[in-house]
GROMACS .gro file of N, CA and C in nm:
model
  531
    1MET      N    1   8.857  10.438  12.926
    1MET     CA    2   9.018  10.447  12.966
    1MET      C    3   9.053  10.517  12.847
    2ASP      N    4   9.060  10.690  12.918
    2ASP     CA    5   9.091  10.779  12.798
    2ASP      C    6   9.223  10.840  12.853
    3LEU      N    7   9.343  10.728  12.757
    3LEU     CA    8   9.492  10.738  12.779
    3LEU      C    9   9.508  10.909  12.746
    4PHE      N   10   9.462  10.930  12.634
    4PHE     CA   11   9.558  11.073  12.598
    4PHE      C   12   9.426  11.187  12.658
    5GLY      N   13   9.336  11.153  12.716
    5GLY     CA   14   9.273  11.240  12.841
    5GLY      C   15   9.351  11.314  12.932
    6ASP      N   16   9.393  11.154  12.979
    6ASP     CA   17   9.516  11.181  13.105
    6ASP      C   18   9.622  11.279  13.101
    7LEU      N   19   9.652  11.224  12.934
    7LEU     CA   20   9.768  11.344  12.905
    7LEU      C   21   9.764  11.507  12.910
    8ARG      N   22   9.624  11.516  12.861
    8ARG     CA   23   9.563  11.624  12.840
    8ARG      C   24   9.568  11.703  12.992
    9ARG      N   25   9.540  11.630  13.097
    9ARG     CA   26   9.491  11.682  13.236
    9ARG      C   27   9.596  11.701  13.318
   10MET      N   28   9.759  11.631  13.246
   10MET     CA   29   9.820  11.660  13.327
   10MET      C   30   9.936  11.782  13.315
   11ASN      N   31   9.978  11.835  13.397
   11ASN     CA   32  10.041  12.014  13.371
   11ASN      C   33  10.173  11.984  13.296
   12LYS      N   34  10.265  12.073  13.266
   12LYS     CA   35  10.414  12.013  13.217
   12LYS      C   36  10.497  11.959  13.335
   13ARG      N   37  10.448  12.002  13.429
   13ARG     CA   38  10.558  11.931  13.541
   13ARG      C   39  10.531  11.810  13.547
   14GLN      N   40  10.432  11.775  13.573
   14GLN     CA   41  10.397  11.631  13.567
   14GLN      C   42  10.425  11.524  13.452
   15LEU      N   43  10.431  11.560  13.320
   15LEU     CA   44  10.453  11.502  13.222
   15LEU      C   45  10.596  11.470  13.250
   16TYR      N   46  10.693  11.568  13.270
   16TYR     CA   47  10.829  11.591  13.283
   16TYR      C   48  10.871  11.478  13.389
   17TYR      N   49  10.755  11.466  13.458
   17TYR     CA   50  10.791  11.372  13.589
   17TYR      C   51  10.797  11.265  13.539
   18GLN      N   52  10.684  11.220  13.464
   18GLN     CA   53  10.665  11.062  13.403
   18GLN      C   54  10.751  11.050  13.290
   19VAL      N   55  10.827  11.156  13.226
   19VAL     CA   56  10.910  11.115  13.109
   19VAL      C   57  11.051  11.098  13.168
   20LEU      N   58  11.072  11.141  13.275
   20LEU     CA   59  11.217  11.140  13.379
   20LEU      C   60  11.199  10.954  13.432
   21ASN      N   61  11.054  10.956  13.481
   21ASN     CA   62  11.058  10.846  13.538
   21ASN      C   63  11.086  10.709  13.410
   22PHE      N   64  11.057  10.733  13.315
   22PHE     CA   65  11.056  10.623  13.216
   22PHE      C   66  11.179  10.609  13.162
   23ALA      N   67  11.259  10.768  13.130
   23ALA     CA   68  11.393  10.733  13.144
   23ALA      C   69  11.479  10.635  13.229
   24MET      N   70  11.433  10.669  13.362
   24MET     CA   71  11.519  10.614  13.463
   24MET      C   72  11.506  10.426  13.462
   25ILE      N   73  11.375  10.381  13.409
   25ILE     CA   74  11.337  10.284  13.412
   25ILE      C   75  11.457  10.205  13.317
   26VAL      N   76  11.446  10.302  13.182
   26VAL     CA   77  11.558  10.253  13.092
   26VAL      C   78  11.683  10.222  13.079
   27SER      N   79  11.731  10.335  13.158
   27SER     CA   80  11.878  10.356  13.237
   27SER      C   81  11.892  10.247  13.322
   28SER      N   82  11.792  10.220  13.422
   28SER     CA   83  11.860  10.113  13.494
   28SER      C   84  11.836   9.951  13.479
   29ALA      N   85  11.777   9.941  13.323
   29ALA     CA   86  11.767   9.800  13.256
   29ALA      C   87  11.909   9.815  13.224
   30LEU      N   88  11.928   9.936  13.132
   30LEU     CA   89  12.062   9.923  13.090
   30LEU      C   90  12.171   9.911  13.182
   31MET      N   91  12.192   9.949  13.270
   31MET     CA   92  12.295   9.923  13.379
   31MET      C   93  12.306   9.794  13.432
   32ILE      N   94  12.179   9.753  13.481
   32ILE     CA   95  12.168   9.590  13.501
   32ILE      C   96  12.230   9.532  13.428
   33TRP      N   97  12.219   9.536  13.274
   33TRP     CA   98  12.242   9.422  13.159
   33TRP      C   99  12.427   9.435  13.186
   34LYS      N  100  12.440   9.586  13.150
   34LYS     CA  101  12.586   9.591  13.206
   34LYS      C  102  12.697   9.543  13.296
   35GLY      N  103  12.577   9.568  13.403
   35GLY     CA  104  12.676   9.454  13.552
   35GLY      C  105  12.679   9.339  13.529
   36LEU      N  106  12.607   9.254  13.487
   36LEU     CA  107  12.550   9.139  13.436
   36LEU      C  108  12.677   9.090  13.327
   37ILE      N  109  12.716   9.169  13.247
   37ILE     CA  110  12.798   9.144  13.137
   37ILE      C  111  12.993   9.127  13.232
   38VAL      N  112  12.992   9.230  13.307
   38VAL     CA  113  13.091   9.251  13.383
   38VAL      C  114  13.097   9.134  13.473
   39VAL      N  115  13.006   9.105  13.560
   39VAL     CA  116  12.977   8.982  13.686
   39VAL      C  117  13.019   8.850  13.592
   40THR      N  118  12.985   8.816  13.439
   40THR     CA  119  12.938   8.698  13.427
   40THR      C  120  13.085   8.680  13.340
   41GLY      N  121  13.156   8.796  13.267
   41GLY     CA  122  13.237   8.778  13.169
   41GLY      C  123  13.203   8.727  13.013
   42SER      N  124  13.073   8.749  13.027
   42SER     CA  125  13.013   8.734  12.883
   42SER      C  126  12.978   8.846  12.814
   43GLU      N  127  12.974   8.858  12.723
   43GLU     CA  128  12.934   8.947  12.631
   43GLU      C  129  12.778   8.969  12.595
   44SER      N  130  12.688   8.844  12.628
   44SER     CA  131  12.581   8.802  12.643
   44SER      C  132  12.580   8.746  12.776
   45PRO      N  133  12.545   8.780  12.887
   45PRO     CA  134  12.483   8.670  12.995
   45PRO      C  135  12.346   8.576  12.962
   46ILE      N  136  12.267   8.643  12.909
   46ILE     CA  137  12.145   8.580  12.886
   46ILE      C  138  12.112   8.562  12.747
   47VAL      N  139  12.099   8.408  12.698
   47VAL     CA  140  12.031   8.411  12.573
   47VAL      C  141  11.909   8.337  12.587
   48VAL      N  142  11.868   8.334  12.454
   48VAL     CA  143  11.725   8.270  12.441
   48VAL      C  144  11.746   8.128  12.350
   49VAL      N  145  11.721   7.985  12.347
   49VAL     CA  146  11.744   7.911  12.273
   49VAL      C  147  11.634   7.945  12.170
   50LEU      N  148  11.694   7.918  12.024
   50LEU     CA  149  11.578   7.962  11.920
   50LEU      C  150  11.537   7.826  11.841
   51SER      N  151  11.586   7.725  11.869
   51SER     CA  152  11.583   7.614  11.772
   51SER      C  153  11.548   7.474  11.888
   52GLY      N  154  11.559   7.385  11.788
   52GLY     CA  155  11.511   7.227  11.894
   52GLY      C  156  11.630   7.159  11.901
   53SER      N  157  11.745   7.202  11.856
   53SER     CA  158  11.883   7.129  11.826
   53SER      C  159  11.954   7.068  11.938
   54MET      N  160  11.878   7.153  12.072
   54MET     CA  161  11.978   7.096  12.197
   54MET      C  162  11.832   6.999  12.252
   55GLU      N  163  11.714   6.968  12.222
   55GLU     CA  164  11.654   6.925  12.286
   55GLU      C  165  11.730   6.745  12.323
   56PRO      N  166  11.692   6.668  12.391
   56PRO     CA  167  11.614   6.713  12.519
   56PRO      C  168  11.674   6.796  12.602
   57ALA      N  169  11.794   6.841  12.638
   57ALA     CA  170  11.885   6.897  12.728
   57ALA      C  171  11.780   7.038  12.739
   58PHE      N  172  11.776   7.141  12.633
   58PHE     CA  173  11.735   7.244  12.637
   58PHE      C  174  11.609   7.245  12.520
   59HIS      N  175  11.494   7.322  12.533
   59HIS     CA  176  11.385   7.311  12.444
   59HIS      C  177  11.388   7.454  12.401
   60ARG      N  178  11.321   7.499  12.260
   60ARG     CA  179  11.292   7.619  12.199
   60ARG      C  180  11.219   7.696  12.340
   61GLY      N  181  11.289   7.824  12.351
   61GLY     CA  182  11.220   7.948  12.455
   61GLY      C  183  11.284   7.904  12.583
   62ASP      N  184  11.373   7.814  12.561
   62ASP     CA  185  11.443   7.844  12.742
   62ASP      C  186  11.538   7.915  12.742
   63LEU      N  187  11.581   8.028  12.864
   63LEU     CA  188  11.670   8.115  12.884
   63LEU      C  189  11.752   8.037  12.941
   64LEU      N  190  11.908   8.112  12.888
   64LEU     CA  191  12.006   8.030  12.955
   64LEU      C  192  12.054   8.129  13.037
   65PHE      N  193  12.143   8.092  13.136
   65PHE     CA  194  12.224   8.202  13.208
   65PHE      C  195  12.363   8.155  13.174
   66LEU      N  196  12.444   8.272  13.114
   66LEU     CA  197  12.564   8.256  13.063
   66LEU      C  198  12.703   8.284  13.133
   67THR      N  199  12.794   8.218  13.180
   67THR     CA  200  12.926   8.273  13.220
   67THR      C  201  13.046   8.250  13.122
   68ASN      N  202  13.144   8.319  13.132
   68ASN     CA  203  13.247   8.293  13.017
   68ASN      C  204  13.361   8.346  13.083
   69PHE      N  205  13.437   8.264  13.168
   69PHE     CA  206  13.561   8.275  13.243
   69PHE      C  207  13.687   8.222  13.136
   70HIS      N  208  13.767   8.304  13.097
   70HIS     CA  209  13.847   8.276  13.022
   70HIS      C  210  13.938   8.167  13.061
   71HIS      N  211  13.978   8.221  13.224
   71HIS     CA  212  14.091   8.051  13.279
   71HIS      C  213  13.997   7.959  13.304
   72ASP      N  214  13.883   7.934  13.276
   72ASP     CA  215  13.852   7.800  13.297
   72ASP      C  216  13.848   7.704  13.171
   73PRO      N  217  13.881   7.598  13.155
   73PRO     CA  218  13.933   7.515  13.063
   73PRO      C  219  13.803   7.459  12.992
   74ILE      N  220  13.794   7.452  12.819
   74ILE     CA  221  13.688   7.395  12.768
   74ILE      C  222  13.699   7.244  12.807
   75ARG      N  223  13.576   7.180  12.826
   75ARG     CA  224  13.583   7.010  12.838
   75ARG      C  225  13.481   6.966  12.744
   76ALA      N  226  13.485   6.819  12.691
   76ALA     CA  227  13.374   6.776  12.639
   76ALA      C  228  13.258   6.730  12.734
   77GLY      N  229  13.142   6.774  12.662
   77GLY     CA  230  13.016   6.767  12.714
   77GLY      C  231  12.980   6.879  12.775
   78GLU      N  232  13.049   7.024  12.796
   78GLU     CA  233  13.010   7.138  12.856
   78GLU      C  234  12.908   7.198  12.741
   79ILE      N  235  12.816   7.241  12.786
   79ILE     CA  236  12.725   7.351  12.685
   79ILE      C  237  12.764   7.467  12.665
   80VAL      N  238  12.796   7.517  12.532
   80VAL     CA  239  12.873   7.633  12.481
   80VAL      C  240  12.763   7.722  12.398
   81VAL      N  241  12.786   7.860  12.398
   81VAL     CA  242  12.725   7.925  12.321
   81VAL      C  243  12.812   7.993  12.184
   82PHE      N  244  12.825   7.992  12.103
   82PHE     CA  245  12.938   8.053  11.999
   82PHE      C  246  12.893   8.142  11.914
   83LYS      N  247  12.964   8.218  11.846
   83LYS     CA  248  12.918   8.299  11.760
   83LYS      C  249  13.049   8.262  11.632
   84VAL      N  250  12.971   8.232  11.503
   84VAL     CA  251  13.036   8.189  11.379
   84VAL      C  252  13.042   8.286  11.297
   85GLU      N  253  13.193   8.391  11.245
   85GLU     CA  254  13.193   8.440  11.136
   85GLU      C  255  13.082   8.453  11.022
   86GLY      N  256  13.041   8.543  10.984
   86GLY     CA  257  12.935   8.564  10.916
   86GLY      C  258  12.773   8.547  10.963
   87ARG      N  259  12.761   8.506  11.057
   87ARG     CA  260  12.602   8.467  11.137
   87ARG      C  261  12.586   8.561  11.268
   88ASP      N  262  12.470   8.620  11.264
   88ASP     CA  263  12.475   8.689  11.363
   88ASP      C  264  12.438   8.647  11.484
   89ILE      N  265  12.332   8.538  11.498
   89ILE     CA  266  12.281   8.482  11.570
   89ILE      C  267  12.396   8.377  11.647
   90PRO      N  268  12.425   8.374  11.793
   90PRO     CA  269  12.488   8.279  11.865
   90PRO      C  270  12.434   8.132  11.854
   91ILE      N  271  12.488   7.991  11.850
   91ILE     CA  272  12.455   7.913  11.840
   91ILE      C  273  12.477   7.818  12.016
   92VAL      N  274  12.382   7.777  12.018
   92VAL     CA  275  12.367   7.662  12.172
   92VAL      C  276  12.413   7.536  12.153
   93HIS      N  277  12.542   7.470  12.154
   93HIS     CA  278  12.550   7.341  12.151
   93HIS      C  279  12.683   7.313  12.252
   94ARG      N  280  12.659   7.166  12.251
   94ARG     CA  281  12.739   7.098  12.331
   94ARG      C  282  12.904   7.084  12.263
   95VAL      N  283  12.998   7.077  12.359
   95VAL     CA  284  13.140   7.061  12.297
   95VAL      C  285  13.125   6.889  12.295
   96ILE      N  286  13.166   6.816  12.164
   96ILE     CA  287  13.184   6.681  12.177
   96ILE      C  288  13.323   6.595  12.172
   97LYS      N  289  13.430   6.703  12.134
   97LYS     CA  290  13.580   6.683  12.144
   97LYS      C  291  13.642   6.804  12.161
   98VAL      N  292  13.752   6.787  12.215
   98VAL     CA  293  13.862   6.905  12.232
   98VAL      C  294  14.000   6.833  12.204
   99HIS      N  295  14.071   6.953  12.146
   99HIS     CA  296  14.144   6.905  12.072
   99HIS      C  297  14.274   6.988  12.141
  100GLU      N  298  14.375   6.958  12.233
  100GLU     CA  299  14.441   7.024  12.311
  100GLU      C  300  14.628   6.998  12.280
  101LYS      N  301  14.625   7.182  12.245
  101LYS     CA  302  14.794   7.129  12.174
  101LYS      C  303  14.912   7.170  12.325
  102GLY      N  304  15.019   7.133  12.304
  102GLY     CA  305  15.125   7.148  12.387
  102GLY      C  306  15.148   7.268  12.444
  103ASN      N  307  15.104   7.379  12.331
  103ASN     CA  308  15.140   7.523  12.416
  103ASN      C  309  15.013   7.572  12.421
  104GLY      N  310  14.922   7.514  12.497
  104GLY     CA  311  14.795   7.532  12.539
  104GLY      C  312  14.694   7.619  12.441
  105ASN      N  313  14.705   7.599  12.347
  105ASN     CA  314  14.614   7.634  12.220
  105ASN      C  315  14.532   7.563  12.249
  106ILE      N  316  14.389   7.552  12.242
  106ILE     CA  317  14.263   7.436  12.268
  106ILE      C  318  14.161   7.472  12.181
  107LYS      N  319  14.140   7.384  12.056
  107LYS     CA  320  14.046   7.410  11.992
  107LYS      C  321  13.925   7.262  12.021
  108PHE      N  322  13.790   7.302  11.991
  108PHE     CA  323  13.718   7.190  11.990
  108PHE      C  324  13.590   7.191  11.866
  109LEU      N  325  13.483   7.095  11.873
  109LEU     CA  326  13.396   7.059  11.810
  109LEU      C  327  13.266   7.063  11.886
  110THR      N  328  13.190   7.105  11.810
  110THR     CA  329  13.030   7.118  11.862
  110THR      C  330  12.958   7.057  11.796
  111LYS      N  331  12.852   6.993  11.877
  111LYS     CA  332  12.715   6.924  11.780
  111LYS      C  333  12.572   6.933  11.888
  112GLY      N  334  12.477   6.971  11.813
  112GLY     CA  335  12.343   7.003  11.909
  112GLY      C  336  12.345   6.834  11.937
  113ASP      N  337  12.239   6.816  12.037
  113ASP     CA  338  12.188   6.754  12.086
  113ASP      C  339  12.146   6.655  11.998
  114ASN      N  340  12.034   6.698  11.922
  114ASN     CA  341  11.923   6.682  11.876
  114ASN      C  342  11.960   6.647  11.705
  115ASN      N  343  12.090   6.640  11.688
  115ASN     CA  344  12.168   6.647  11.561
  115ASN      C  345  12.203   6.551  11.507
  116GLU      N  346  12.202   6.496  11.373
  116GLU     CA  347  12.274   6.388  11.374
  116GLU      C  348  12.420   6.410  11.319
  117VAL      N  349  12.455   6.499  11.293
  117VAL     CA  350  12.588   6.516  11.257
  117VAL      C  351  12.652   6.655  11.326
  118ASP      N  352  12.788   6.615  11.360
  118ASP     CA  353  12.870   6.759  11.423
  118ASP      C  354  12.843   6.896  11.323
  119ASP      N  355  12.885   6.954  11.397
  119ASP     CA  356  12.871   7.115  11.348
  119ASP      C  357  12.954   7.169  11.251
  120ARG      N  358  13.068   7.113  11.187
  120ARG     CA  359  13.163   7.190  11.096
  120ARG      C  360  13.053   7.252  11.002
  121GLY      N  361  12.936   7.195  10.941
  121GLY     CA  362  12.861   7.264  10.864
  121GLY      C  363  12.830   7.396  10.858
  122LEU      N  364  12.845   7.406  10.993
  122LEU     CA  365  12.784   7.564  11.061
  122LEU      C  366  12.896   7.640  11.058
  123TYR      N  367  13.025   7.619  11.082
  123TYR     CA  368  13.138   7.715  11.082
  123TYR      C  369  13.170   7.744  10.946
  124LYS      N  370  13.263   7.887  10.935
  124LYS     CA  371  13.266   7.924  10.820
  124LYS      C  372  13.341   7.838  10.767
  125GLU      N  373  13.381   7.873  10.589
  125GLU     CA  374  13.391   7.784  10.494
  125GLU      C  375  13.549   7.735  10.538
  126GLY      N  376  13.608   7.639  10.548
  126GLY     CA  377  13.731   7.595  10.567
  126GLY      C  378  13.785   7.590  10.737
  127GLN      N  379  13.677   7.593  10.804
  127GLN     CA  380  13.717   7.559  10.970
  127GLN      C  381  13.643   7.437  11.020
  128ASN      N  382  13.732   7.387  11.084
  128ASN     CA  383  13.699   7.254  11.104
  128ASN      C  384  13.705   7.268  11.328
  129TRP      N  385  13.755   7.345  11.327
  129TRP     CA  386  13.720   7.352  11.501
  129TRP      C  387  13.719   7.486  11.527
  130LEU      N  388  13.669   7.540  11.668
  130LEU     CA  389  13.622   7.614  11.768
  130LEU      C  390  13.737   7.668  11.812
  131GLU      N  391  13.769   7.790  11.805
  131GLU     CA  392  13.835   7.815  11.960
  131GLU      C  393  13.776   7.920  12.041
  132LYS      N  394  13.856   7.946  12.138
  132LYS     CA  395  13.821   8.015  12.288
  132LYS      C  396  13.757   8.145  12.232
  133LYS      N  397  13.804   8.205  12.148
  133LYS     CA  398  13.775   8.341  12.074
  133LYS      C  399  13.615   8.321  12.036
  134ASP      N  400  13.558   8.242  11.996
  134ASP     CA  401  13.444   8.221  11.929
  134ASP      C  402  13.331   8.189  12.045
  135VAL      N  403  13.373   8.179  12.162
  135VAL     CA  404  13.263   8.124  12.259
  135VAL      C  405  13.199   8.262  12.312
  136VAL      N  406  13.090   8.287  12.301
  136VAL     CA  407  13.022   8.395  12.408
  136VAL      C  408  12.991   8.348  12.523
  137GLY      N  409  12.979   8.222  12.548
  137GLY     CA  410  12.933   8.179  12.698
  137GLY      C  411  12.933   8.048  12.739
  138ARG      N  412  12.917   7.993  12.832
  138ARG     CA  413  12.895   7.856  12.858
  138ARG      C  414  12.794   7.834  12.943
  139ALA      N  415  12.702   7.763  12.926
  139ALA     CA  416  12.562   7.753  13.045
  139ALA      C  417  12.577   7.719  13.150
  140ARG      N  418  12.518   7.776  13.232
  140ARG     CA  419  12.526   7.770  13.418
  140ARG      C  420  12.366   7.744  13.431
  141GLY      N  421  12.320   7.791  13.405
  141GLY     CA  422  12.126   7.756  13.441
  141GLY      C  423  12.069   7.757  13.362
  142PHE      N  424  11.929   7.739  13.366
  142PHE     CA  425  11.837   7.780  13.233
  142PHE      C  426  11.684   7.789  13.309
  143LEU      N  427  11.573   7.863  13.257
  143LEU     CA  428  11.450   7.857  13.329
  143LEU      C  429  11.383   7.793  13.189
  144PRO      N  430  11.322   7.720  13.182
  144PRO     CA  431  11.225   7.679  13.074
  144PRO      C  432  11.115   7.773  13.049
  145TYR      N  433  11.135   7.789  12.888
  145TYR     CA  434  10.996   7.846  12.830
  145TYR      C  435  11.016   8.000  12.868
  146VAL      N  436  11.078   8.069  12.924
  146VAL     CA  437  11.104   8.202  12.954
  146VAL      C  438  11.090   8.288  12.867
  147GLY      N  439  11.170   8.231  12.774
  147GLY     CA  440  11.250   8.301  12.654
  147GLY      C  441  11.094   8.317  12.522
  148MET      N  442  11.001   8.251  12.562
  148MET     CA  443  10.907   8.196  12.462
  148MET      C  444  10.839   8.354  12.404
  149VAL      N  445  10.833   8.444  12.503
  149VAL     CA  446  10.835   8.571  12.492
  149VAL      C  447  10.952   8.652  12.398
  150THR      N  448  11.036   8.636  12.412
  150THR     CA  449  11.114   8.708  12.294
  150THR      C  450  11.067   8.641  12.120
  151ILE      N  451  11.073   8.508  12.156
  151ILE     CA  452  11.053   8.468  11.997
  151ILE      C  453  10.926   8.515  11.965
  152ILE      N  454  10.832   8.502  12.055
  152ILE     CA  455  10.707   8.583  11.965
  152ILE      C  456  10.693   8.693  11.971
  153MET      N  457  10.781   8.804  12.022
  153MET     CA  458  10.818   8.943  11.960
  153MET      C  459  10.905   8.928  11.840
  154ASN      N  460  10.958   8.834  11.799
  154ASN     CA  461  11.059   8.840  11.683
  154ASN      C  462  10.964   8.788  11.565
  155ASP      N  463  10.894   8.699  11.647
  155ASP     CA  464  10.827   8.650  11.482
  155ASP      C  465  10.683   8.717  11.453
  156TYR      N  466  10.637   8.820  11.556
  156TYR     CA  467  10.517   8.905  11.525
  156TYR      C  468  10.573   9.053  11.551
  157PRO      N  469  10.658   9.112  11.506
  157PRO     CA  470  10.697   9.264  11.508
  157PRO      C  471  10.587   9.370  11.594
  158LYS      N  472  10.452   9.349  11.484
  158LYS     CA  473  10.338   9.421  11.553
  158LYS      C  474  10.287   9.432  11.662
  159PHE      N  475  10.296   9.287  11.725
  159PHE     CA  476  10.250   9.245  11.850
  159PHE      C  477  10.391   9.304  11.948
  160LYS      N  478  10.509   9.290  11.876
  160LYS     CA  479  10.624   9.378  12.009
  160LYS      C  480  10.580   9.520  12.007
  161TYR      N  481  10.569   9.581  11.900
  161TYR     CA  482  10.547   9.718  11.907
  161TYR      C  483  10.446   9.766  11.990
  162ALA      N  484  10.331   9.684  11.976
  162ALA     CA  485  10.188   9.732  12.073
  162ALA      C  486  10.253   9.684  12.208
  163LEU      N  487  10.312   9.587  12.259
  163LEU     CA  488  10.352   9.560  12.385
  163LEU      C  489  10.401   9.691  12.459
  164LEU      N  490  10.545   9.715  12.377
  164LEU     CA  491  10.617   9.826  12.407
  164LEU      C  492  10.534   9.963  12.385
  165ALA      N  493  10.444  10.009  12.313
  165ALA     CA  494  10.355  10.135  12.327
  165ALA      C  495  10.308  10.095  12.455
  166VAL      N  496  10.183   9.987  12.519
  166VAL     CA  497  10.118  10.019  12.601
  166VAL      C  498  10.199  10.044  12.731
  167MET      N  499  10.310   9.957  12.731
  167MET     CA  500  10.419   9.955  12.865
  167MET      C  501  10.492  10.085  12.872
  168GLY      N  502  10.515  10.185  12.742
  168GLY     CA  503  10.517  10.283  12.785
  168GLY      C  504  10.454  10.385  12.802
  169ALA      N  505  10.310  10.371  12.743
  169ALA     CA  506  10.197  10.449  12.771
  169ALA      C  507  10.154  10.451  12.929
  170TYR      N  508  10.194  10.358  13.006
  170TYR     CA  509  10.161  10.297  13.118
  170TYR      C  510  10.222  10.366  13.208
  171VAL      N  511  10.371  10.379  13.175
  171VAL     CA  512  10.447  10.433  13.271
  171VAL      C  513  10.455  10.566  13.244
  172LEU      N  514  10.434  10.654  13.110
  172LEU     CA  515  10.434  10.775  13.125
  172LEU      C  516  10.303  10.845  13.161
  173LEU      N  517  10.195  10.754  13.161
  173LEU     CA  518  10.073  10.805  13.211
  173LEU      C  519  10.007  10.792  13.335
  174LYS      N  520  10.061  10.680  13.439
  174LYS     CA  521  10.037  10.631  13.534
  174LYS      C  522  10.099  10.743  13.677
  175ARG      N  523   9.953  10.789  13.719
  175ARG     CA  524   9.989  10.854  13.827
  175ARG      C  525  10.031  10.806  13.991
  176GLU      N  526  10.132  10.887  14.026
  176GLU     CA  527  10.164  10.823  14.165
  176GLU      C  528  10.043  10.887  14.269
  177SER      N  529  10.007  10.816  14.375
  177SER     CA  530   9.888  10.874  14.456
  177SER      C  531   9.964  10.929  14.567
   0.00000   0.00000   0.00000
């Protein structure tokens, strides 16, 4: 299996065709992602559960599908994905308390199902409640363990780059019959 030999045997037109084919695959994936953002109302319509804090509801590696329609009220018992100022990675936890004011302002408290205490220790210093602006999305469905690929690729970057290189080489060097 001589990949570079295949590359050398291609004429320039075939090579350009393969490069354009690869670019179309990448741009199609980006368009699908942006379309999902618009349809779901969430800046991140798909997330992977990275820890065991939500077991037994969700396990590490589960892939969650999110929506974030702002007109839907947040209720206790609902599973939300939120971002806290100063942290890059969103957190998946359940709403345990909702504090609603007369003016329509809603604040809420979260907790991981597998955690002993609520999430106040995870919020930024001095913050005791989350607000709607902190929510990235609400869990609407999941696929068990599908996100393990993402976790493995993040834990082993060399594996990630090798996999991407093999996939890129396959797309670039594969000839249509």
